[in-house]
Coordinates of N, CA, C and O in Angstrom, one line a residue:
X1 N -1.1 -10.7 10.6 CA -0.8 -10.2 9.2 C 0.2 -9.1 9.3 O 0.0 -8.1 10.0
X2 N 1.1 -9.3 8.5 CA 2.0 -8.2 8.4 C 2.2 -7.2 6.6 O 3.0 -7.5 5.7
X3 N 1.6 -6.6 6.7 CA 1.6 -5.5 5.5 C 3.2 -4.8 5.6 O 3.5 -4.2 6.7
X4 N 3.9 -4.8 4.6 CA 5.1 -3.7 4.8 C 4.5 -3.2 3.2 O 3.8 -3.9 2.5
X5 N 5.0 -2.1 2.9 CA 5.1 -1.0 1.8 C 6.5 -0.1 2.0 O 7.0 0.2 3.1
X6 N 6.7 0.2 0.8 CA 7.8 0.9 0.7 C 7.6 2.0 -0.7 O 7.2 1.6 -1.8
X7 N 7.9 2.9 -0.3 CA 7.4 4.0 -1.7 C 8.6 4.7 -2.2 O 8.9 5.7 -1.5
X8 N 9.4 4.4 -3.2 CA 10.6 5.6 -3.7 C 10.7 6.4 -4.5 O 11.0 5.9 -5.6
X9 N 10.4 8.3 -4.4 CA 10.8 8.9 -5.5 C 11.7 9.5 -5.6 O 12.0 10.1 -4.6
X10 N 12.6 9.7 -6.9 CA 13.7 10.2 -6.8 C 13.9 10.9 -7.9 O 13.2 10.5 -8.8
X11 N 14.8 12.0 -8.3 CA 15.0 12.5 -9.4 C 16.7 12.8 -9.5 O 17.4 12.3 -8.7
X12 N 17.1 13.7 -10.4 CA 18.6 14.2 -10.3 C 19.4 13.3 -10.4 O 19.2 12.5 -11.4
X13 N 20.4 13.1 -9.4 CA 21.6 12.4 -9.7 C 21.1 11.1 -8.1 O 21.9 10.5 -7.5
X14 N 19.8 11.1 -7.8 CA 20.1 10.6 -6.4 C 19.8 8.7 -6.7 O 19.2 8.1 -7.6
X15 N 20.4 8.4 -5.7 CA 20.6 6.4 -5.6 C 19.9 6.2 -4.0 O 19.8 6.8 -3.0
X16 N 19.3 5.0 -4.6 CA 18.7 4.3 -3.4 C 19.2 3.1 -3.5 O 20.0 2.8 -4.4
X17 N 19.1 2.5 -2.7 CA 19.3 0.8 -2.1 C 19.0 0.4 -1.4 O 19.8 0.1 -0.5
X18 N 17.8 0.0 -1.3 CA 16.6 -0.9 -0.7 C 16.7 -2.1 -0.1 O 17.5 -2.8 -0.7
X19 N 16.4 -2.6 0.6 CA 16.3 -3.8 1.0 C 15.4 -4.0 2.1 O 15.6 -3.3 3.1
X20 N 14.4 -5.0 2.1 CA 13.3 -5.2 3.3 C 13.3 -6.7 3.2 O 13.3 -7.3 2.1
X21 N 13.3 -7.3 4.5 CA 13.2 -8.8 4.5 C 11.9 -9.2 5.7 O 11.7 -8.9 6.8
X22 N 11.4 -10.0 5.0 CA 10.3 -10.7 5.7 C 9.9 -12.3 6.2 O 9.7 -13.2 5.5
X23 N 9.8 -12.2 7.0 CA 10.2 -13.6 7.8 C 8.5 -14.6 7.9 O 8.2 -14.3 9.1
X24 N 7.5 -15.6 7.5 CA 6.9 -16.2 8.2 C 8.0 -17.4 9.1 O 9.0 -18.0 8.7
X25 N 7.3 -17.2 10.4 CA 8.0 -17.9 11.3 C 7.2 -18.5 11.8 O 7.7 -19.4 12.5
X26 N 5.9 -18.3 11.7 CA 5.2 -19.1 12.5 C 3.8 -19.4 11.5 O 3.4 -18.7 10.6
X27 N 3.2 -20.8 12.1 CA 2.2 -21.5 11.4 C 1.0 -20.5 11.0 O 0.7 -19.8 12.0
X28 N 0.2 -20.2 9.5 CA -0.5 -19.6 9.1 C -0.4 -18.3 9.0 O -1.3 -17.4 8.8
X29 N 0.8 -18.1 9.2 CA 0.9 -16.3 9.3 C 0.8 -15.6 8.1 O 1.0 -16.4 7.1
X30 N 0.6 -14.3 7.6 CA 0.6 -13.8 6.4 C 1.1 -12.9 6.4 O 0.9 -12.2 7.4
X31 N 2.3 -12.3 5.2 CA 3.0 -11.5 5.1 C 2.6 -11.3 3.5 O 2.3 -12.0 2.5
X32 N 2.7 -9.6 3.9 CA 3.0 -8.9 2.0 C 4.0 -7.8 2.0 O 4.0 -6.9 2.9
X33 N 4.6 -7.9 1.2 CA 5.4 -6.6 0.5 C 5.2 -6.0 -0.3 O 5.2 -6.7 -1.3
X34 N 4.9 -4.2 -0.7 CA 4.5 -4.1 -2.3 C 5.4 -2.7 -1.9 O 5.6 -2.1 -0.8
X35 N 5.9 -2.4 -3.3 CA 6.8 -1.4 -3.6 C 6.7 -0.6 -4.7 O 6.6 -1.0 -5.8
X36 N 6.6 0.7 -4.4 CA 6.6 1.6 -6.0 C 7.4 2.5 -5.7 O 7.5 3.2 -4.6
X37 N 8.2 2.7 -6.7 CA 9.4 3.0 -7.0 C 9.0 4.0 -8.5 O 8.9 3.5 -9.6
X38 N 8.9 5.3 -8.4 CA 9.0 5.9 -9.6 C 10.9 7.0 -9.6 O 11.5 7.0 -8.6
X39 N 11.1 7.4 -10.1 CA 12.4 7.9 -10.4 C 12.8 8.5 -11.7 O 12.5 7.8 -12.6
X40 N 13.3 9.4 -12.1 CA 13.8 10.3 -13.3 C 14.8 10.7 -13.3 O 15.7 10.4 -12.5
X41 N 14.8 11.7 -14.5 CA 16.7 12.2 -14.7 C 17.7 11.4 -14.6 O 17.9 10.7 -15.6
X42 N 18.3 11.2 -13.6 CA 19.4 9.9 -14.1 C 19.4 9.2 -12.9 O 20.2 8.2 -12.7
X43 N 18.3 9.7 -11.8 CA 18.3 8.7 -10.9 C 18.7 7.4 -10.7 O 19.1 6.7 -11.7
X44 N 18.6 6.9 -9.4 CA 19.2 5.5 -9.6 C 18.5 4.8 -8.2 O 18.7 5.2 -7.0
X45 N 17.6 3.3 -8.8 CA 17.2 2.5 -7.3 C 17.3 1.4 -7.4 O 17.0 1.1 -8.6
X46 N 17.8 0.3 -6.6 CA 18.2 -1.0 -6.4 C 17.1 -1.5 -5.2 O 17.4 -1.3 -4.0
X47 N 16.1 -2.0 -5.5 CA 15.1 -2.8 -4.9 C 15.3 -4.2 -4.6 O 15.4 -5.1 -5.4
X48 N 15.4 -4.4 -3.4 CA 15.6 -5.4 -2.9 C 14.7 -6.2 -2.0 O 15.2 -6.4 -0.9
X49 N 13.5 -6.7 -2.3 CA 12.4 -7.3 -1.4 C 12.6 -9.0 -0.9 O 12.2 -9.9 -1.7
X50 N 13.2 -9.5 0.4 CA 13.4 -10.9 0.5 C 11.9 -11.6 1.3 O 11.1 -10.9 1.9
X51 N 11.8 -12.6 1.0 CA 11.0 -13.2 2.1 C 10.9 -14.6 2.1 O 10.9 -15.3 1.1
X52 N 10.7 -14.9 3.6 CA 11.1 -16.3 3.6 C 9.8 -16.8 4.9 O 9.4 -16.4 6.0
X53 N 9.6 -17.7 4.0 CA 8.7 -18.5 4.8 C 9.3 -20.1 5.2 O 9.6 -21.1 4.6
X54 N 9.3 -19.8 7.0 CA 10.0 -21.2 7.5 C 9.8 -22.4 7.5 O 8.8 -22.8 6.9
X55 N 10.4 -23.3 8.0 CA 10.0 -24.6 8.1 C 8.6 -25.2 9.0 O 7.9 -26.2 8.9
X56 N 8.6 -24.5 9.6 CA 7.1 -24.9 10.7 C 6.4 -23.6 10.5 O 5.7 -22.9 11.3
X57 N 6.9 -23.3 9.1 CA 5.3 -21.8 8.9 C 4.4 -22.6 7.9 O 4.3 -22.2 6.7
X58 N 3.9 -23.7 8.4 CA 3.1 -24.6 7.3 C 1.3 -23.7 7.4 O 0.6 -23.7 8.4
X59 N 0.9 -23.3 6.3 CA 0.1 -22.8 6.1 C -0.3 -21.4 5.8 O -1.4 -20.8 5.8
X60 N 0.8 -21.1 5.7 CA 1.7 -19.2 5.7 C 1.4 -18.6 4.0 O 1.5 -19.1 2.9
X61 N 1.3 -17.8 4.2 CA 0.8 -16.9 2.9 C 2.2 -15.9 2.8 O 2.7 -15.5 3.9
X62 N 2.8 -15.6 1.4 CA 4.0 -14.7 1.6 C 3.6 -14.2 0.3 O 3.1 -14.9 -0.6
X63 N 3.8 -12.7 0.3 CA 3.9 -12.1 -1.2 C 4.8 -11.3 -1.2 O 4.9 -10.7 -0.1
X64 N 5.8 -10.9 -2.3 CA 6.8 -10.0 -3.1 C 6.4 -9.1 -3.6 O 7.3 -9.5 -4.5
X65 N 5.7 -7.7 -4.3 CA 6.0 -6.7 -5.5 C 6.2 -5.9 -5.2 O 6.0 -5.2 -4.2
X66 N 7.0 -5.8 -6.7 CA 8.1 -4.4 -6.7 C 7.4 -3.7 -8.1 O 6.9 -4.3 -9.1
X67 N 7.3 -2.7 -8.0 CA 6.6 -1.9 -9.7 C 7.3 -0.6 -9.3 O 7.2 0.0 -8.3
X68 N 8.3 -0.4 -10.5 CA 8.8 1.4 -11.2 C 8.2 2.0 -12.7 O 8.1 1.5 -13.9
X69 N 7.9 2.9 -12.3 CA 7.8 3.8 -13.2 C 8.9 4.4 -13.7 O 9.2 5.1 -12.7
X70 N 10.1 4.6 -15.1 CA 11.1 5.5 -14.7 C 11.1 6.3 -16.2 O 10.7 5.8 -17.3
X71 N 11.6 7.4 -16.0 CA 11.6 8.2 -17.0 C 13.7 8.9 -17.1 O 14.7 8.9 -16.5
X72 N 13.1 9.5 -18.6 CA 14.5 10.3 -18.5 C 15.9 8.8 -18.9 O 15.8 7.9 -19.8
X73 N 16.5 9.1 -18.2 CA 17.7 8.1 -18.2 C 17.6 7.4 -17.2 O 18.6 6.7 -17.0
X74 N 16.7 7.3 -16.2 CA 17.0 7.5 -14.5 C 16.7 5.4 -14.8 O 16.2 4.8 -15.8
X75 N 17.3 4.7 -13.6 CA 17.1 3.2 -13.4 C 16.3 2.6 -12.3 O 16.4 2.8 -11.1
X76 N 15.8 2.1 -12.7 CA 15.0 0.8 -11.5 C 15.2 -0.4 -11.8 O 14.8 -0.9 -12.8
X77 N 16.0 -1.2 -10.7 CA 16.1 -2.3 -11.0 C 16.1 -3.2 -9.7 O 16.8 -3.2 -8.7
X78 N 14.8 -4.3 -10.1 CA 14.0 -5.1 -8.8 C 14.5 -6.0 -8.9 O 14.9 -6.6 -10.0
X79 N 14.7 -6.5 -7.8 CA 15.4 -7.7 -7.0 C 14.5 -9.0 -6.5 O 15.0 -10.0 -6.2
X80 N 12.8 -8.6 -6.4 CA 12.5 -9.6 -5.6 C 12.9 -11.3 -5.3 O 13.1 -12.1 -6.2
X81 N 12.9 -11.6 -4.1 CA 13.8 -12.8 -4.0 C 12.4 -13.4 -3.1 O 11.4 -12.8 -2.6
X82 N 12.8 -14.8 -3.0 CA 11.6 -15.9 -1.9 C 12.3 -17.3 -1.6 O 12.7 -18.2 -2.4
X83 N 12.3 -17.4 -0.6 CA 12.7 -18.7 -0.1 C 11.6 -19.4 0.8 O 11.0 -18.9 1.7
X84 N 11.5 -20.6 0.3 CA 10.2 -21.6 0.7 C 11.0 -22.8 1.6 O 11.9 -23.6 1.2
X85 N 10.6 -22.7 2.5 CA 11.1 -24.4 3.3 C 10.2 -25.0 3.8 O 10.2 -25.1 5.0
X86 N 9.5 -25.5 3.3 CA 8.3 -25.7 3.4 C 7.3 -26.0 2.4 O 6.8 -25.1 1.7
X87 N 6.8 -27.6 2.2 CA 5.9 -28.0 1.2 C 4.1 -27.6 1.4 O 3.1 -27.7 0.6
X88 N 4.1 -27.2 2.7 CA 2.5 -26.6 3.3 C 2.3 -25.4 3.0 O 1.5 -24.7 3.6
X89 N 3.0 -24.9 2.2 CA 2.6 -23.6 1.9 C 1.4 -23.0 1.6 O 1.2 -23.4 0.5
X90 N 0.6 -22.3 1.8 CA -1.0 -22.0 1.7 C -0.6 -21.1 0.0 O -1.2 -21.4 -1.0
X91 N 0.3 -20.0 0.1 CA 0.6 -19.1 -1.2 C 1.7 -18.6 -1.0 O 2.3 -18.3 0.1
X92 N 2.1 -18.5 -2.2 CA 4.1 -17.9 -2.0 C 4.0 -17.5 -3.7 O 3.7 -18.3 -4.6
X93 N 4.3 -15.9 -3.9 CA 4.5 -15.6 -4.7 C 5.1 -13.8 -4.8 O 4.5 -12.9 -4.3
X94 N 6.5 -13.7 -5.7 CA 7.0 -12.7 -5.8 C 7.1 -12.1 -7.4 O 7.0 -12.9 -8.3
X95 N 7.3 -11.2 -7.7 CA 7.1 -10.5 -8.7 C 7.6 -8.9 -8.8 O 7.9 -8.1 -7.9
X96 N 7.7 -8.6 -10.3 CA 8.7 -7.2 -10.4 C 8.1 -6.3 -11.8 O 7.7 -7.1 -12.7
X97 N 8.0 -5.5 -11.9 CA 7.4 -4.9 -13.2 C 8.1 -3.6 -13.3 O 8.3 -3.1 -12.2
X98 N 8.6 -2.9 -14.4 CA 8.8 -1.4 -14.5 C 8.4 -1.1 -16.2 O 8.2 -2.0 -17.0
X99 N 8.4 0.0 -16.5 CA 8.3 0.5 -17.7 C 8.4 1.8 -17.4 O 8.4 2.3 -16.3
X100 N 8.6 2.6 -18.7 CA 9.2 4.2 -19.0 C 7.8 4.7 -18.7 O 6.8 3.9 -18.5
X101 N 7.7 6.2 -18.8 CA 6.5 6.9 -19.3 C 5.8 6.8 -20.9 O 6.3 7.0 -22.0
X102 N 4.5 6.4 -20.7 CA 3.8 6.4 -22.2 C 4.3 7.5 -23.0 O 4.3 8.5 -22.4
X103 N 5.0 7.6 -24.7 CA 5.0 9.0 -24.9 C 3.9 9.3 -25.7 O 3.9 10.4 -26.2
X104 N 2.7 8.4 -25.9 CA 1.8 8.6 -26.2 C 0.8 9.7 -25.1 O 0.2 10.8 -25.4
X105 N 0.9 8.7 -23.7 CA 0.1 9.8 -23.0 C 0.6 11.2 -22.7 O -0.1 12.1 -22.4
X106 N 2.1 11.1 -22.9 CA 2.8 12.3 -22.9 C 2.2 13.5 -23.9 O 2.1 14.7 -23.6
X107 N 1.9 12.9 -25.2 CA 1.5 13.5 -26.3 C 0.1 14.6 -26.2 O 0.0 15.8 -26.5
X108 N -0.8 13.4 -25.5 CA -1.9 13.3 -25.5 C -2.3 14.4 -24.9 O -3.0 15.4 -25.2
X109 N -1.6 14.1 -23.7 CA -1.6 15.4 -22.3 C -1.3 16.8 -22.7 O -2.2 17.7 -22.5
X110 N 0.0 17.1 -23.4 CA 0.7 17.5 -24.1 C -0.6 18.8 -25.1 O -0.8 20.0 -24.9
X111 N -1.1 18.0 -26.1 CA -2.1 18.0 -27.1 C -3.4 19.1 -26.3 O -3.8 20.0 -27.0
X112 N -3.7 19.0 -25.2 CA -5.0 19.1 -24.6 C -4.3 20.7 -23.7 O -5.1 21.6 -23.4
X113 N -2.9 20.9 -23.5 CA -2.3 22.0 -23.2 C -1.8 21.8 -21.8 O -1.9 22.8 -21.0
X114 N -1.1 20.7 -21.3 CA -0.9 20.5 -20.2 C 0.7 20.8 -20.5 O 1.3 20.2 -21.4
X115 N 1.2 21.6 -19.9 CA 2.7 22.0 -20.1 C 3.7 20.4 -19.9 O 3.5 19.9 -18.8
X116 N 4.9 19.7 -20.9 CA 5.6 19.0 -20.2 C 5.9 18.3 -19.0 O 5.6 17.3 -18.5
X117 N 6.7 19.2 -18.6 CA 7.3 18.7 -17.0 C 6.0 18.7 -16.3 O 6.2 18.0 -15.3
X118 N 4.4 19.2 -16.3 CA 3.4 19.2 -15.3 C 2.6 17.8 -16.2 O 1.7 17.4 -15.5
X119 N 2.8 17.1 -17.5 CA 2.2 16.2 -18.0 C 3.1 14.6 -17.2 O 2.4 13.6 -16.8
X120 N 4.5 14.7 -17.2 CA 5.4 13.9 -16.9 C 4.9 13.9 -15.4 O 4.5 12.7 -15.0
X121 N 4.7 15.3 -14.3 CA 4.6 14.7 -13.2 C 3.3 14.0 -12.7 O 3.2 13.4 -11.7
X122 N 2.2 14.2 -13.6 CA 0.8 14.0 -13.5 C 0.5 12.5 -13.7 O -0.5 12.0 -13.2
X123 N 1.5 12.0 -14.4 CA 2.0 10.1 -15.1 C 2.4 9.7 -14.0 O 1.9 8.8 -13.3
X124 N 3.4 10.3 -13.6 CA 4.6 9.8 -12.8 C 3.7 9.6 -11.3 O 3.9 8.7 -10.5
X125 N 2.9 10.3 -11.1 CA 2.4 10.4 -9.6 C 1.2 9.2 -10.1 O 0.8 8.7 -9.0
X126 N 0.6 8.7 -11.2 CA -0.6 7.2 -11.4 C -1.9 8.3 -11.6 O -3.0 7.8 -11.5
X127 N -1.7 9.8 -11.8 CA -3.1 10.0 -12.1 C -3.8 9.9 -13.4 O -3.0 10.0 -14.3
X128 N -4.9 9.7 -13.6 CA -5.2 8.8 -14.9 C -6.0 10.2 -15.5 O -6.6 11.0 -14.9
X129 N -5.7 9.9 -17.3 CA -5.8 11.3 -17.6 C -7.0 11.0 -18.7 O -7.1 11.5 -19.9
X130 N -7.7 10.4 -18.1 CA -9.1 10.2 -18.7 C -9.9 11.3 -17.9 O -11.1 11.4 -18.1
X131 N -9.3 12.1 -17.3 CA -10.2 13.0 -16.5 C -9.8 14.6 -17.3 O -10.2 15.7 -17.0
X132 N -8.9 14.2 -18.4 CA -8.6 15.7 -19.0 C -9.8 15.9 -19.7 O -10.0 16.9 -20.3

């Protein structure tokens, strides 16, 4: 089993460009990729997740995700890709998700006296603010 992850945060004026490729090559093997990508200001990330499962990887499990968080003006934009050669595939599935910051929870947080920029980083990092 091969687990890859990849984590990007970025703020300001900075650019990423990503790319990870993953290979089953051999019979029953499992691979996953999962990516979080949060970014602000006017950041910038280009997510690129490949994977390919071969011809005699009959029985091979392959997964793809990509998820951004992005705020500000900043961009995320996911690429995942999958190539199947192969009708034995056991599971093959890639996928991509992003959305802005809630400005509701922004509000919320906001509301209860959490200063801005410490409500924005508290989202941005997945802490859940049912604990205010």
């Amino acid at each position: 089993m091969l687990k890859a992850s990849t984590v990007i945060a970025g703020n300001s004026n900075q650019a990423f460009d990503i790319s990870n490729t993953l290979i089953n090559s051999a019979p029953e093997t499992v691979v996953s990729s999962k990516s979080a990508t949060v970014v602000e200001d006017s950041a910038v990330c280009f997510m690129k997740d490949f994977a390919k499962v071969a011809k005699e990887a009959s029985g091979s499990v392959s997964h793809v995700e990509e998820r951004g968080i992005i705020a500000d003006s900043a961009r995320f934009v996911p690429l995942p890709d999958m190539s199947v050669d192969t009708r034995q595939v056991k599971d093959a599935s890639h996928s991509a998700s992003s959305e802005p910051l809630n400005a509701k929870d922004i509000f919320y947080m906001s509301a209860r006296g959490v200063p801005l920029e410490k409500a924005k980083s508290m989202l941005m990092l997945g802490l859940p603010i049912r604990y205010l």
